[in-house]
Amino acid sequence: MSEEKKSLNFLEHIIEEDLANGLPKNDLRFRFPPEPNGYLHIGHTKAIGISFGLGEKYNAPVNLRFDDTNPAKEEQEYVDAIKRDVSWLGYTWANELYSSDYFQQLYDWAVLLIKEGKAYVDSQSSEAMAEQKGTPTVPGVDGPYRNRSIEENLDLFQRMKNGEFNEGAHVLRAKIDMAHTNMLMRDPIMYRILKKHHHRTGDTWCIYPMYDWTHGESDYIEQISHSLCSLEFKPHRELYNWFKESVYPYSQEELPLLPKQREFARLNLSYTVMSKRKLLKLVQEGIVKGWDDPRMPTISGLRRRGYTPAAIRDFIERVGVAKRDNVIDVSLLEFCIREDLNKTAPRVMAVLDPIKLVIENYPSDQVEWLEAENNQEDESAGFRKVPFSKELYIEKDDFKEEANSKYFRLTLGKEVRLKNAYIIKGESVVKDANGNITEIRCSYDPESLSGSGTEASLRKVKGTLHWVSIKHAVKAEVREYDRLFMHEAPDTDEEKDFMEFLNPDSLKVIEAFVEPSLTEAQTGDRFQFQRLGYFNVDDDSTADSLVFNKTVGLRDNWAKQTKPAEPKPQTQQKPQQNKRPAIEVIKQLGKKYTNYPADKQEKVKEEIKMLAKEVSYEDLQPLFGTAAKKVGTRIATAIALGVLLEQGLEKHDDILEFIEKAQEDTNDILVAETANL
RNA sequence: UGGCCUAUGGUGUAACUGGCAACACGUCUGAUUUUGGUUCAGAAGAGUCUAGGUUCGAGCCCUAGUAGGCCAACCA
């Protein structure tokens, strides 16, 4: 009875392999190590989901460890926000820990490293050190303090710790190799003097350890088995290993397990940015109202926007884990939240862009409280009452004086159903002096009440409209959001700053009318405004002035048909394809050539001819040797060759040979293309 | 002119130690529907960056290219 096995991602493969090679399952331990210098965003959720997800999968502890080694940037406010966000997502950490808890241990180990000659105090300016460090292509050179005596190093380091020196006077460096191809191995700094107050250790320390030294050893101290981080830390792995192996002999009795760092590609989401620095800029420049602005990709922003933890976790699951750079389409995130909310959100009626509808044959003073189902996807959701009367608001978009048969909504002379109420027929319109419609007049069929079971009520009409009784309508502010940036990957453009792609219309504030039941709604409550989308009650909402956020719209096939004009944003052009040499493109086009239908082949052929004009004989020549079975490539070569010959290329022997072989081929196209060369 | 990493439909991820490329989103049909939603049925779309090699057989292995990413903070 094997449940179909879910395929593993590469991290799970690594763990399975370690387990198979004898790592006890009980030794599995993970960690999520945020620096408390900003708010968590959806990108972090991936890292959280990976490590906490693995913890859940293998029933292993996951530590929440604050990587707080830089007192200049870190604050308690961020610690609190991070804890709140991780909890909100529904994860439970085994221990709440701080790198700063290990400062003493780190210091003790550093002293031992100095004694072994593996670390030294450097007393140069940062500029001088940077110069000696070299560049990726130029090896570094040793600095003048590199070979200080162990005694001097010990003395200096001790005095650094005691606060005898000013910031910048000295640093402690690991002594590795200034000419190493990995720049991180060129005697990396382990400690710097920082006379700053730390949010946890106060003024106890005036030297603070750097990331590489701290992070790996914190993993080691916590006996983390798999330390998972994003790809940009790949080069750090070598140093991570150097440090941990250097320290291992000191503590192998108490700390037998050496952690293993592995790296995955971080998440990018289309039409937004995903770096704390850039998000902070949006906050500081007032582009958004704060870290929790519903347009922000922060966890707190998504939460305020109405996203659910379940939807976000589902999203992370679907996104997968691998090692290549990626840009996830927001439509996947939207799919996840719709899927969750569709099952759980109560339906209500709200009109965002109202126009008055008068039912001429409905008694002026009559009010009916009609039965409305709260959620047809959830039987337990029950029913509520909505008031109906002679004068209603409907959506402006839901009426046209005349329209073709594809338009299912209200027109003059046609019937539609009012959701939960009656079938109506458009009769006439009232216009102002400028010809704008100010009022729609209709008649209703008193026999057609929803759910009454009468023959009239069962009549099929093509459209159903939502509405709200004017007399009973409640005013509410609705905030509609659009993407923050116009560019799919705003921070990848080489010339333009990401701020240049800001969408000026990312927020639209609307005065809407909602059904009266919504006066009961509490902050955070989520609803489906029928036919419109999902909305939640914003933090700014009060009892007498409701504020809603639009979480996400419903899928809308009608809108797609109406304006297919929206040009597919050009941004999907792969930058690589733009810069690719013509010959490369020709090869690619050729490869698929034989699969294309005839008309497409014509097009591709023209394209190849265009490209061939940029190709030299030297480019093309190697393709003459293309394997016989790769017919497409040979066809493309033939087409391109034709262009070159036309331009006066001489027929070398290898060209003749190529043509000769092609003529003998069984593929008609190839034969035809080479026939008149 | 250096080192490291990556390359599979529009997007993202699969394909157990080589066996004629799967799933999801998106797109497009059709059915159902008192939400142009949901649900259901179906379709299109990749010969796996290129070339060569090993093999009976390569997305997986080897070689050489090409393209993209990361690396020069007393940040993490």
XYZ file of C-alpha atoms (C1' of nucleotides) in Angstrom, chain A residues 7 13 35 67 69-70 73 124 126 136-137 168 183 189 192 211 233 236 318-319 321 323-325 327 342 347 376-377 406 408-409 417 419-420 450-451 460 528 531 555 557-558 560 572 574 576 579 587 591-592 595 626-627 633, chain B residues 1-17 24-29 32-39 45-53 55 57-58 65-76:
110
model
C 9.482 13.723 -4.883
C 17.922 14.322 -0.758
C 19.145 39.505 11.914
C 21.923 36.872 14.608
C 26.227 40.807 16.228
C 25.887 44.360 14.998
C 21.585 48.225 13.334
C 45.805 49.239 9.721
C 40.221 49.725 6.586
C 38.420 38.828 -7.535
C 40.997 38.697 -10.305
C 38.797 51.252 13.996
C 38.229 36.451 -1.282
C 37.995 39.944 10.011
C 35.951 44.833 15.295
C 29.043 37.266 10.739
C 26.389 32.464 1.106
C 31.135 31.623 2.709
C 4.262 25.095 -4.265
C 7.201 27.290 -5.072
C 13.330 24.619 -3.572
C 19.459 26.296 -6.794
C 18.644 28.442 -9.759
C 17.574 32.031 -9.756
C 11.068 34.938 -10.279
C -13.018 30.552 -1.370
C -20.067 36.139 1.023
C -22.242 27.952 -0.686
C -18.866 26.237 -0.298
C -22.104 38.270 -24.999
C -24.862 38.924 -19.584
C -25.694 41.941 -17.473
C -31.474 38.289 -11.576
C -28.732 38.010 -6.297
C -30.897 36.577 -3.522
C -35.032 33.575 -5.033
C -35.656 30.323 -3.309
C -33.105 30.825 -16.319
C -15.957 37.816 -0.297
C -18.580 39.001 -7.906
C -10.780 35.436 -11.282
C -12.892 35.814 -17.431
C -15.154 38.613 -18.541
C -10.021 39.206 -19.762
C 9.774 38.452 -19.622
C 15.198 36.927 -20.952
C 20.259 36.515 -22.093
C 22.504 39.665 -25.917
C 21.034 27.216 -33.699
C 16.653 22.832 -33.495
C 12.879 23.082 -33.476
C 8.442 20.556 -35.552
C 26.518 18.832 -37.217
C 25.463 15.258 -36.606
C 20.210 22.479 -37.084
C 42.129 38.354 -17.853
C 40.064 34.928 -11.572
C 37.067 31.630 -8.500
C 32.381 29.434 -7.389
C 27.247 28.327 -8.750
C 23.246 27.642 -12.306
C 20.818 26.311 -17.219
C 14.158 21.371 -18.300
C 7.006 24.330 -21.665
C 5.261 31.561 -20.400
C 6.515 30.735 -14.747
C 8.097 27.413 -10.827
C 9.419 22.535 -9.567
C 9.936 16.833 -10.810
C 12.122 12.744 -13.450
C 15.105 6.991 -7.523
C 21.940 4.653 -8.927
C 1.289 22.950 -10.359
C 0.288 28.073 -11.717
C -0.855 30.620 -16.167
C -3.272 30.276 -21.197
C -7.365 28.295 -24.337
C -12.015 25.151 -25.168
C -22.517 22.946 -14.713
C -23.777 27.309 -11.909
C -28.877 32.505 -8.635
C -21.099 35.014 -8.105
C -18.632 35.764 -16.045
C -16.528 32.847 -8.888
C -16.352 27.602 -7.481
C -16.610 22.636 -9.539
C 2.555 24.537 -25.018
C 9.416 21.772 -23.827
C 12.863 16.979 -27.866
C 15.688 19.473 -21.553
C 21.229 26.447 -23.703
C 24.824 24.922 -28.056
C 28.331 21.522 -30.313
C 31.018 17.147 -29.815
C 31.865 12.510 -27.112
C 26.600 4.184 -24.461
C 20.106 4.044 -25.043
C 21.838 10.779 -22.267
C 31.585 26.708 -25.767
C 27.377 30.237 -24.670
C 24.243 32.796 -21.273
C 22.896 34.254 -16.323
C 23.995 34.780 -10.992
C 27.359 35.428 -6.743
C 32.267 37.136 -4.780
C 36.627 43.112 -3.438
C 31.421 46.152 3.800
C 35.413 46.876 10.549
C 26.902 44.332 7.105
C 24.244 39.781 7.744
